Amino acid sequence: MAAALSGCTSPTTSPSVTPTATAKPVTIVDSTGKTITLPAAANRIIVTNSDAAEVLIALGAKDKIVGIVNTVNNTPLMASQLGNITSVGVWDNPSIEDIIALKPDVVISYASWKPKNLAQFQAANITLIQLDCYKMDNLTSDIRKMGVICGEEENATAYVGFIEDNMKTVTDRIANVTESQKPKVYWGQNMTTLSTAGKGSGGDTLVRMSGGYNIAGNLTQMYPQVSAEWILESNPDIVVQTVGYVKSQDYMVGKIAEIKNRTGMENVNAVKDNRVYIMSTAVAYGPKGFMGMLYMGKILYPDRFSDVDAQKALDTYAQKFVPGANDYVYIYPSP
């Protein structure tokens, strides 16, 4: 951890994992560039990252999770899978005392958002591994590293293969799309504040990888706040507004009506052509981000994706990797 704080990438070795006679050390480089070596695959894991928690479940390592944080517990799908696992507090400032009491081999957190009490992790000699597990352009790499950490490399290979096959369905079909053919997309990150997806954000990445043109893609802030006038002037061909986990379509129907009823929106191409969609952030990025790509492919290029059954892909994901993942409404209307 001292190396991480100083900006170096020297190896960090966990003292907490007790190797067995046949155990072998495992080494990964996390998203901060830090090299971490464990004397054996981790058997006691605390996750402060809900996307990493879903990856562990998909890898068949759910029983190795001994601690979670509020955001994991507040995610309906994760809560249904993990039950009454001990909470160590808030995701960006977890209780070091509660973590120590659980005697974890590793704590897995986001890399993009570092814990506020990073120095306390260092002082307590807690092995912290930072992997985002939500960015679509390096998701499969993160999953492979998670497989190494928990000793489920074979399952990680199968999981990555499933995700990559679905992503390839999209990339193959948009391979010859020119810049002039790309529909203009407004990505609604927050309806109240009118924040959108700036350059390098999860929404920007999804739109770009799916063959769309993000009208906010040149804005340098990750989630810039824009004005209603800016949206009208940009005149997007498609509007995709994000929400959280949703069980009923009624909520999404109401959100679409709210967008269409804004002053001036009747003149926007997306509204005139009835191309306004509500998408759950649960599939916009993260382990289920391949679903976001399938949905976006169908939204952006209906003719190219007319034979793609996105629901079948989701059902397969629930059957093979994360039970109950198909119990929610992730997109409306169905593209």
mmCIF file of C-alpha atoms in Angstrom:
data_model
loop_
_atom_site.group_PDB
_atom_site.id
_atom_site.type_symbol
_atom_site.label_atom_id
_atom_site.label_comp_id
_atom_site.label_asym_id
_atom_site.label_seq_id
_atom_site.Cartn_x
_atom_site.Cartn_y
_atom_site.Cartn_z
ATOM 1 C CA MET A 1 0.000 0.000 0.000
ATOM 2 C CA ALA A 2 2.906 2.369 0.670
ATOM 3 C CA ALA A 3 3.953 1.764 -2.922
ATOM 4 C CA ALA A 4 0.445 2.582 -4.110
ATOM 5 C CA LEU A 5 0.372 5.813 -2.123
ATOM 6 C CA SER A 6 3.712 6.889 -3.554
ATOM 7 C CA GLY A 7 2.589 6.177 -7.116
ATOM 8 C CA CYS A 8 4.956 3.230 -7.602
ATOM 9 C CA THR A 9 4.041 -0.243 -8.800
ATOM 10 C CA SER A 10 6.170 -2.362 -6.493
ATOM 11 C CA PRO A 11 4.713 -5.762 -5.602
ATOM 12 C CA THR A 12 2.488 -5.985 -2.544
ATOM 13 C CA THR A 13 2.294 -9.341 -0.790
ATOM 14 C CA SER A 14 -0.669 -10.190 1.390
ATOM 15 C CA PRO A 15 0.249 -11.580 4.819
ATOM 16 C CA SER A 16 -3.309 -12.622 5.605
ATOM 17 C CA VAL A 17 -3.857 -15.664 3.389
ATOM 18 C CA THR A 18 -2.626 -18.862 4.989
ATOM 19 C CA PRO A 19 -1.341 -21.139 2.214
ATOM 20 C CA THR A 20 -1.906 -24.869 2.344
ATOM 21 C CA ALA A 21 0.710 -27.413 1.393
ATOM 22 C CA THR A 22 -0.524 -27.482 -2.219
ATOM 23 C CA ALA A 23 -1.441 -23.807 -2.551
ATOM 24 C CA LYS A 24 0.435 -21.665 -5.020
ATOM 25 C CA PRO A 25 0.982 -17.890 -4.908
ATOM 26 C CA VAL A 26 -1.191 -15.830 -7.245
ATOM 27 C CA THR A 27 -0.272 -12.446 -8.690
ATOM 28 C CA ILE A 28 -2.327 -9.792 -10.466
ATOM 29 C CA VAL A 29 -1.863 -6.177 -11.492
ATOM 30 C CA ASP A 30 -4.894 -4.155 -10.442
ATOM 31 C CA SER A 31 -6.390 -1.164 -12.253
ATOM 32 C CA THR A 32 -4.086 1.287 -10.475
ATOM 33 C CA GLY A 33 -1.022 -0.515 -11.848
ATOM 34 C CA LYS A 34 -0.173 -2.037 -8.486
ATOM 35 C CA THR A 35 1.183 -5.593 -8.451
ATOM 36 C CA ILE A 36 -0.327 -7.745 -5.700
ATOM 37 C CA THR A 37 0.829 -11.244 -4.778
ATOM 38 C CA LEU A 38 -1.220 -13.518 -2.513
ATOM 39 C CA PRO A 39 0.322 -16.696 -1.055
ATOM 40 C CA ALA A 40 -2.812 -18.522 -2.249
ATOM 41 C CA ALA A 41 -6.159 -17.782 -3.864
ATOM 42 C CA ALA A 42 -8.364 -15.745 -1.527
ATOM 43 C CA ASN A 43 -11.020 -17.586 0.472
ATOM 44 C CA ARG A 44 -12.296 -14.626 2.533
ATOM 45 C CA ILE A 45 -13.204 -11.597 0.427
ATOM 46 C CA ILE A 46 -14.805 -8.268 1.302
ATOM 47 C CA VAL A 47 -16.260 -6.321 -1.638
ATOM 48 C CA THR A 48 -16.943 -2.597 -1.553
ATOM 49 C CA ASN A 49 -17.755 -2.685 -5.267
ATOM 50 C CA SER A 50 -21.182 -4.014 -6.305
ATOM 51 C CA ASP A 51 -19.953 -4.878 -9.817
ATOM 52 C CA ALA A 52 -17.099 -6.946 -8.366
ATOM 53 C CA ALA A 53 -19.662 -8.681 -6.128
ATOM 54 C CA GLU A 54 -21.682 -9.694 -9.195
ATOM 55 C CA VAL A 55 -18.531 -10.991 -10.876
ATOM 56 C CA LEU A 56 -17.733 -13.163 -7.842
ATOM 57 C CA ILE A 57 -21.244 -14.606 -7.930
ATOM 58 C CA ALA A 58 -20.929 -15.323 -11.656
ATOM 59 C CA LEU A 59 -17.597 -17.069 -11.033
ATOM 60 C CA GLY A 60 -19.167 -19.394 -8.460
ATOM 61 C CA ALA A 61 -17.289 -17.704 -5.596
ATOM 62 C CA LYS A 62 -20.286 -16.305 -3.714
ATOM 63 C CA ASP A 63 -19.440 -18.339 -0.603
ATOM 64 C CA LYS A 64 -16.069 -16.591 -0.391
ATOM 65 C CA ILE A 65 -17.694 -13.190 0.195
ATOM 66 C CA VAL A 66 -17.611 -12.482 3.945
ATOM 67 C CA GLY A 67 -18.322 -8.753 3.905
ATOM 68 C CA ILE A 68 -20.092 -6.142 1.770
ATOM 69 C CA VAL A 69 -20.973 -2.437 1.937
ATOM 70 C CA ASN A 70 -24.163 -0.394 1.673
ATOM 71 C CA THR A 71 -24.162 -0.062 -2.116
ATOM 72 C CA VAL A 72 -23.868 -3.823 -2.555
ATOM 73 C CA ASN A 73 -26.656 -4.459 -0.073
ATOM 74 C CA ASN A 74 -28.839 -1.766 -1.686
ATOM 75 C CA THR A 75 -28.541 -3.327 -5.148
ATOM 76 C CA PRO A 76 -31.656 -5.541 -5.403
ATOM 77 C CA LEU A 77 -30.033 -8.337 -7.399
ATOM 78 C CA MET A 78 -27.000 -8.491 -5.094
ATOM 79 C CA ALA A 79 -29.165 -8.337 -1.966
ATOM 80 C CA SER A 80 -31.234 -11.280 -3.202
ATOM 81 C CA GLN A 81 -28.089 -13.328 -3.836
ATOM 82 C CA LEU A 82 -25.979 -12.461 -0.806
ATOM 83 C CA GLY A 83 -28.598 -12.454 1.945
ATOM 84 C CA ASN A 84 -27.383 -11.475 5.411
ATOM 85 C CA ILE A 85 -23.667 -11.092 4.770
ATOM 86 C CA THR A 86 -22.043 -8.684 7.239
ATOM 87 C CA SER A 87 -21.879 -5.035 6.205
ATOM 88 C CA VAL A 88 -18.722 -3.025 6.869
ATOM 89 C CA GLY A 89 -20.385 0.347 6.271
ATOM 90 C CA VAL A 90 -20.361 2.784 3.358
ATOM 91 C CA TRP A 91 -18.585 1.962 0.122
ATOM 92 C CA ASP A 92 -16.144 4.883 0.025
ATOM 93 C CA ASN A 93 -15.324 4.980 3.746
ATOM 94 C CA PRO A 94 -15.811 1.479 5.186
ATOM 95 C CA SER A 95 -15.151 0.668 8.829
ATOM 96 C CA ILE A 96 -11.581 -0.548 9.224
ATOM 97 C CA GLU A 97 -12.478 -2.083 12.590
ATOM 98 C CA ASP A 98 -15.295 -4.129 11.040
ATOM 99 C CA ILE A 99 -13.029 -5.191 8.184
ATOM 100 C CA ILE A 100 -10.307 -6.364 10.559
ATOM 101 C CA ALA A 101 -12.870 -8.333 12.584
ATOM 102 C CA LEU A 102 -13.837 -10.330 9.478
ATOM 103 C CA LYS A 103 -10.200 -11.335 8.837
ATOM 104 C CA PRO A 104 -10.372 -10.973 5.044
ATOM 105 C CA ASP A 105 -7.694 -12.204 2.694
ATOM 106 C CA VAL A 106 -8.438 -9.246 0.414
ATOM 107 C CA VAL A 107 -10.737 -6.253 0.083
ATOM 108 C CA ILE A 108 -11.839 -5.447 -3.471
ATOM 109 C CA SER A 109 -12.821 -1.852 -4.210
ATOM 110 C CA TYR A 110 -13.318 0.380 -7.233
ATOM 111 C CA ALA A 111 -10.226 1.853 -8.859
ATOM 112 C CA SER A 112 -11.972 4.928 -10.241
ATOM 113 C CA TRP A 113 -13.198 5.917 -6.782
ATOM 114 C CA LYS A 114 -10.597 5.294 -4.092
ATOM 115 C CA PRO A 115 -11.617 4.812 -0.445
ATOM 116 C CA LYS A 116 -11.444 8.039 1.533
ATOM 117 C CA ASN A 117 -9.697 6.166 4.348
ATOM 118 C CA LEU A 118 -6.951 4.693 2.172
ATOM 119 C CA ALA A 119 -4.312 5.513 4.788
ATOM 120 C CA GLN A 120 -6.178 3.398 7.326
ATOM 121 C CA PHE A 121 -5.977 0.391 5.009
ATOM 122 C CA GLN A 122 -2.240 0.928 4.869
ATOM 123 C CA ALA A 123 -1.864 1.282 8.627
ATOM 124 C CA ALA A 124 -3.881 -1.907 9.249
ATOM 125 C CA ASN A 125 -1.874 -3.852 6.630
ATOM 126 C CA ILE A 126 -5.076 -4.786 4.766
ATOM 127 C CA THR A 127 -4.596 -6.023 1.201
ATOM 128 C CA LEU A 128 -6.675 -3.756 -1.017
ATOM 129 C CA ILE A 129 -7.203 -4.693 -4.664
ATOM 130 C CA GLN A 130 -8.751 -2.036 -6.881
ATOM 131 C CA LEU A 131 -10.665 -3.332 -9.905
ATOM 132 C CA ASP A 132 -13.595 -1.454 -11.463
ATOM 133 C CA CYS A 133 -15.391 -4.400 -13.118
ATOM 134 C CA TYR A 134 -17.782 -1.970 -14.825
ATOM 135 C CA LYS A 135 -15.961 -0.309 -17.721
ATOM 136 C CA MET A 136 -16.869 -2.133 -20.910
ATOM 137 C CA ASP A 137 -13.507 -1.579 -22.586
ATOM 138 C CA ASN A 138 -11.614 -3.494 -19.863
ATOM 139 C CA LEU A 139 -14.358 -5.540 -18.195
ATOM 140 C CA THR A 140 -13.177 -8.935 -19.415
ATOM 141 C CA SER A 141 -9.625 -8.218 -18.279
ATOM 142 C CA ASP A 142 -10.937 -7.365 -14.803
ATOM 143 C CA ILE A 143 -12.983 -10.575 -14.748
ATOM 144 C CA ARG A 144 -9.941 -12.697 -15.563
ATOM 145 C CA LYS A 145 -8.056 -11.043 -12.710
ATOM 146 C CA MET A 146 -10.976 -11.713 -10.379
ATOM 147 C CA GLY A 147 -10.797 -15.358 -11.404
ATOM 148 C CA VAL A 148 -7.135 -15.464 -10.386
ATOM 149 C CA ILE A 149 -7.853 -13.770 -7.050
ATOM 150 C CA CYS A 150 -10.547 -16.252 -5.996
ATOM 151 C CA GLY A 151 -9.096 -19.352 -7.672
ATOM 152 C CA GLU A 152 -11.828 -19.670 -10.310
ATOM 153 C CA GLU A 153 -9.798 -19.149 -13.470
ATOM 154 C CA GLU A 154 -11.622 -21.828 -15.463
ATOM 155 C CA ASN A 155 -15.000 -20.303 -14.619
ATOM 156 C CA ALA A 156 -13.617 -16.875 -15.495
ATOM 157 C CA THR A 157 -12.629 -18.135 -18.939
ATOM 158 C CA ALA A 158 -16.163 -19.425 -19.557
ATOM 159 C CA TYR A 159 -17.711 -16.219 -18.237
ATOM 160 C CA VAL A 160 -15.477 -14.013 -20.358
ATOM 161 C CA GLY A 161 -16.209 -16.147 -23.409
ATOM 162 C CA PHE A 162 -19.954 -15.630 -22.971
ATOM 163 C CA ILE A 163 -19.562 -11.869 -22.601
ATOM 164 C CA GLU A 164 -17.157 -11.558 -25.522
ATOM 165 C CA ASP A 165 -19.419 -13.596 -27.812
ATOM 166 C CA ASN A 166 -22.311 -11.216 -27.161
ATOM 167 C CA MET A 167 -20.127 -8.132 -27.531
ATOM 168 C CA LYS A 168 -18.820 -9.529 -30.821
ATOM 169 C CA THR A 169 -22.398 -9.846 -32.056
ATOM 170 C CA VAL A 170 -22.549 -6.072 -31.850
ATOM 171 C CA THR A 171 -19.069 -5.153 -33.049
ATOM 172 C CA ASP A 172 -19.312 -7.434 -36.088
ATOM 173 C CA ARG A 173 -22.591 -5.900 -37.215
ATOM 174 C CA ILE A 174 -21.432 -2.300 -36.909
ATOM 175 C CA ALA A 175 -17.947 -2.880 -38.319
ATOM 176 C CA ASN A 176 -18.647 -1.052 -41.577
ATOM 177 C CA VAL A 177 -20.670 1.834 -40.124
ATOM 178 C CA THR A 178 -19.211 5.186 -41.162
ATOM 179 C CA GLU A 179 -19.096 8.282 -38.958
ATOM 180 C CA SER A 180 -21.791 9.968 -41.043
ATOM 181 C CA GLN A 181 -24.113 6.977 -40.531
ATOM 182 C CA LYS A 182 -23.930 7.038 -36.736
ATOM 183 C CA PRO A 183 -27.143 8.263 -35.063
ATOM 184 C CA LYS A 184 -26.755 11.146 -32.607
ATOM 185 C CA VAL A 185 -27.489 9.993 -29.040
ATOM 186 C CA TYR A 186 -28.341 11.978 -25.942
ATOM 187 C CA TRP A 187 -27.487 9.893 -22.867
ATOM 188 C CA GLY A 188 -29.465 10.991 -19.827
ATOM 189 C CA GLN A 189 -27.520 10.239 -16.674
ATOM 190 C CA ASN A 190 -29.825 12.128 -14.297
ATOM 191 C CA MET A 191 -33.237 13.523 -15.221
ATOM 192 C CA THR A 192 -33.408 16.059 -12.396
ATOM 193 C CA THR A 193 -30.040 17.718 -12.977
ATOM 194 C CA LEU A 194 -29.859 17.013 -16.730
ATOM 195 C CA SER A 195 -26.426 15.465 -16.363
ATOM 196 C CA THR A 196 -25.196 13.443 -19.313
ATOM 197 C CA ALA A 197 -22.278 11.197 -20.294
ATOM 198 C CA GLY A 198 -19.051 13.053 -20.986
ATOM 199 C CA LYS A 199 -15.896 11.736 -22.577
ATOM 200 C CA GLY A 200 -14.691 8.447 -21.083
ATOM 201 C CA SER A 201 -17.752 7.831 -18.906
ATOM 202 C CA GLY A 202 -19.615 4.533 -18.852
ATOM 203 C CA GLY A 203 -22.457 5.892 -20.973
ATOM 204 C CA ASP A 204 -20.069 7.411 -23.493
ATOM 205 C CA THR A 205 -18.200 4.106 -23.769
ATOM 206 C CA LEU A 206 -21.410 2.146 -24.330
ATOM 207 C CA VAL A 207 -22.685 4.500 -27.022
ATOM 208 C CA ARG A 208 -19.321 4.516 -28.773
ATOM 209 C CA MET A 209 -18.839 0.724 -28.641
ATOM 210 C CA SER A 210 -22.369 0.206 -29.961
ATOM 211 C CA GLY A 211 -21.842 2.420 -33.002
ATOM 212 C CA GLY A 212 -23.540 5.624 -31.914
ATOM 213 C CA TYR A 213 -22.407 9.246 -31.750
ATOM 214 C CA ASN A 214 -22.614 10.648 -28.225
ATOM 215 C CA ILE A 215 -23.516 14.341 -28.532
ATOM 216 C CA ALA A 216 -21.709 14.978 -25.223
ATOM 217 C CA GLY A 217 -18.704 12.829 -26.122
ATOM 218 C CA ASN A 218 -16.408 15.850 -26.516
ATOM 219 C CA LEU A 219 -17.239 17.307 -23.094
ATOM 220 C CA THR A 220 -14.301 16.749 -20.752
ATOM 221 C CA GLN A 221 -16.279 16.349 -17.525
ATOM 222 C CA MET A 222 -17.244 12.756 -16.805
ATOM 223 C CA TYR A 223 -20.894 13.601 -16.072
ATOM 224 C CA PRO A 224 -21.455 17.219 -17.169
ATOM 225 C CA GLN A 225 -24.656 19.056 -16.420
ATOM 226 C CA VAL A 226 -26.277 20.477 -19.545
ATOM 227 C CA SER A 227 -29.299 22.664 -20.247
ATOM 228 C CA ALA A 228 -32.605 21.854 -21.881
ATOM 229 C CA GLU A 229 -31.686 24.378 -24.577
ATOM 230 C CA TRP A 230 -28.438 22.509 -25.296
ATOM 231 C CA ILE A 231 -30.372 19.261 -25.813
ATOM 232 C CA LEU A 232 -32.818 20.975 -28.167
ATOM 233 C CA GLU A 233 -30.017 22.583 -30.165
ATOM 234 C CA SER A 234 -28.106 19.287 -30.399
ATOM 235 C CA ASN A 235 -31.273 17.625 -31.741
ATOM 236 C CA PRO A 236 -30.408 13.982 -30.965
ATOM 237 C CA ASP A 237 -31.811 11.188 -33.113
ATOM 238 C CA ILE A 238 -32.130 8.974 -30.039
ATOM 239 C CA VAL A 239 -32.609 9.664 -26.329
ATOM 240 C CA VAL A 240 -31.598 7.054 -23.771
ATOM 241 C CA GLN A 241 -32.429 7.968 -20.173
ATOM 242 C CA THR A 242 -31.001 5.805 -17.395
ATOM 243 C CA VAL A 243 -32.711 4.617 -14.209
ATOM 244 C CA GLY A 244 -31.815 2.033 -11.551
ATOM 245 C CA TYR A 245 -33.226 -1.464 -11.078
ATOM 246 C CA VAL A 246 -36.886 -1.560 -12.136
ATOM 247 C CA LYS A 247 -39.460 -4.310 -11.620
ATOM 248 C CA SER A 248 -42.367 -2.695 -13.495
ATOM 249 C CA GLN A 249 -42.641 -1.041 -16.900
ATOM 250 C CA ASP A 250 -45.091 1.523 -15.503
ATOM 251 C CA TYR A 251 -42.259 3.533 -13.972
ATOM 252 C CA MET A 252 -40.437 3.649 -17.298
ATOM 253 C CA VAL A 253 -43.586 4.642 -19.167
ATOM 254 C CA GLY A 254 -43.924 7.616 -16.840
ATOM 255 C CA LYS A 255 -40.319 8.669 -17.410
ATOM 256 C CA ILE A 256 -40.741 8.589 -21.186
ATOM 257 C CA ALA A 257 -43.835 10.783 -20.908
ATOM 258 C CA GLU A 258 -41.903 13.198 -18.685
ATOM 259 C CA ILE A 259 -39.127 13.522 -21.280
ATOM 260 C CA LYS A 260 -41.484 13.976 -24.218
ATOM 261 C CA ASN A 261 -43.523 16.616 -22.362
ATOM 262 C CA ARG A 262 -40.570 18.945 -21.776
ATOM 263 C CA THR A 263 -40.915 22.280 -23.518
ATOM 264 C CA GLY A 264 -39.621 22.098 -27.075
ATOM 265 C CA MET A 265 -38.955 18.357 -27.095
ATOM 266 C CA GLU A 266 -41.691 17.819 -29.658
ATOM 267 C CA ASN A 267 -39.282 19.344 -32.196
ATOM 268 C CA VAL A 268 -36.426 16.932 -31.422
ATOM 269 C CA ASN A 269 -35.874 14.107 -33.908
ATOM 270 C CA ALA A 270 -35.844 11.443 -31.174
ATOM 271 C CA VAL A 271 -39.331 12.435 -30.045
ATOM 272 C CA LYS A 272 -40.711 12.957 -33.546
ATOM 273 C CA ASP A 273 -39.480 9.501 -34.576
ATOM 274 C CA ASN A 274 -40.547 7.873 -31.279
ATOM 275 C CA ARG A 275 -36.976 6.848 -30.399
ATOM 276 C CA VAL A 276 -36.916 7.660 -26.677
ATOM 277 C CA TYR A 277 -35.834 4.815 -24.393
ATOM 278 C CA ILE A 278 -35.376 4.173 -20.690
ATOM 279 C CA MET A 279 -32.479 1.874 -19.770
ATOM 280 C CA SER A 280 -31.408 0.519 -16.401
ATOM 281 C CA THR A 281 -27.864 1.349 -15.376
ATOM 282 C CA ALA A 282 -27.655 -2.320 -14.341
ATOM 283 C CA VAL A 283 -27.104 -3.178 -18.019
ATOM 284 C CA ALA A 284 -25.623 0.087 -19.241
ATOM 285 C CA TYR A 285 -22.241 -0.946 -17.835
ATOM 286 C CA GLY A 286 -20.823 -3.509 -15.440
ATOM 287 C CA PRO A 287 -21.020 -7.311 -15.721
ATOM 288 C CA LYS A 288 -24.338 -7.108 -17.617
ATOM 289 C CA GLY A 289 -22.996 -4.409 -19.941
ATOM 290 C CA PHE A 290 -23.096 -6.864 -22.838
ATOM 291 C CA MET A 291 -26.891 -6.533 -22.554
ATOM 292 C CA GLY A 292 -26.578 -2.782 -22.834
ATOM 293 C CA MET A 293 -24.602 -3.284 -26.039
ATOM 294 C CA LEU A 294 -27.222 -5.645 -27.458
ATOM 295 C CA TYR A 295 -30.016 -3.211 -26.577
ATOM 296 C CA MET A 296 -28.104 -0.255 -28.014
ATOM 297 C CA GLY A 297 -27.333 -2.178 -31.190
ATOM 298 C CA LYS A 298 -31.041 -2.854 -31.688
ATOM 299 C CA ILE A 299 -31.918 0.759 -30.840
ATOM 300 C CA LEU A 300 -29.322 2.302 -33.144
ATOM 301 C CA TYR A 301 -29.557 -0.129 -36.077
ATOM 302 C CA PRO A 302 -32.898 -1.997 -36.021
ATOM 303 C CA ASP A 303 -32.367 -3.561 -39.451
ATOM 304 C CA ARG A 304 -28.913 -4.937 -38.618
ATOM 305 C CA PHE A 305 -30.106 -6.484 -35.348
ATOM 306 C CA SER A 306 -33.615 -7.657 -36.252
ATOM 307 C CA ASP A 307 -32.682 -11.307 -35.675
ATOM 308 C CA VAL A 308 -30.871 -10.729 -32.342
ATOM 309 C CA ASP A 309 -32.799 -12.043 -29.341
ATOM 310 C CA ALA A 310 -31.526 -9.960 -26.422
ATOM 311 C CA GLN A 311 -33.919 -11.582 -23.951
ATOM 312 C CA LYS A 312 -32.516 -15.011 -24.758
ATOM 313 C CA ALA A 313 -29.006 -13.750 -23.951
ATOM 314 C CA LEU A 314 -30.251 -12.388 -20.622
ATOM 315 C CA ASP A 315 -32.025 -15.652 -19.778
ATOM 316 C CA THR A 316 -28.825 -17.575 -20.516
ATOM 317 C CA TYR A 317 -26.873 -15.220 -18.238
ATOM 318 C CA ALA A 318 -29.331 -15.876 -15.418
ATOM 319 C CA GLN A 319 -29.223 -19.621 -15.989
ATOM 320 C CA LYS A 320 -25.450 -19.988 -16.199
ATOM 321 C CA PHE A 321 -24.012 -17.192 -14.101
ATOM 322 C CA VAL A 322 -26.250 -14.996 -11.911
ATOM 323 C CA PRO A 323 -29.646 -16.456 -10.947
ATOM 324 C CA GLY A 324 -32.447 -13.908 -10.907
ATOM 325 C CA ALA A 325 -30.676 -11.509 -13.262
ATOM 326 C CA ASN A 326 -33.631 -11.748 -15.652
ATOM 327 C CA ASP A 327 -36.248 -10.778 -13.042
ATOM 328 C CA TYR A 328 -36.019 -7.056 -13.812
ATOM 329 C CA VAL A 329 -37.071 -4.688 -16.598
ATOM 330 C CA TYR A 330 -33.905 -3.249 -18.103
ATOM 331 C CA ILE A 331 -35.173 -1.447 -21.207
ATOM 332 C CA TYR A 332 -38.395 0.212 -22.343
ATOM 333 C CA PRO A 333 -39.798 0.125 -24.895
ATOM 334 C CA SER A 334 -38.336 -3.159 -26.036
ATOM 335 C CA PRO A 335 -36.206 -2.344 -29.105
#
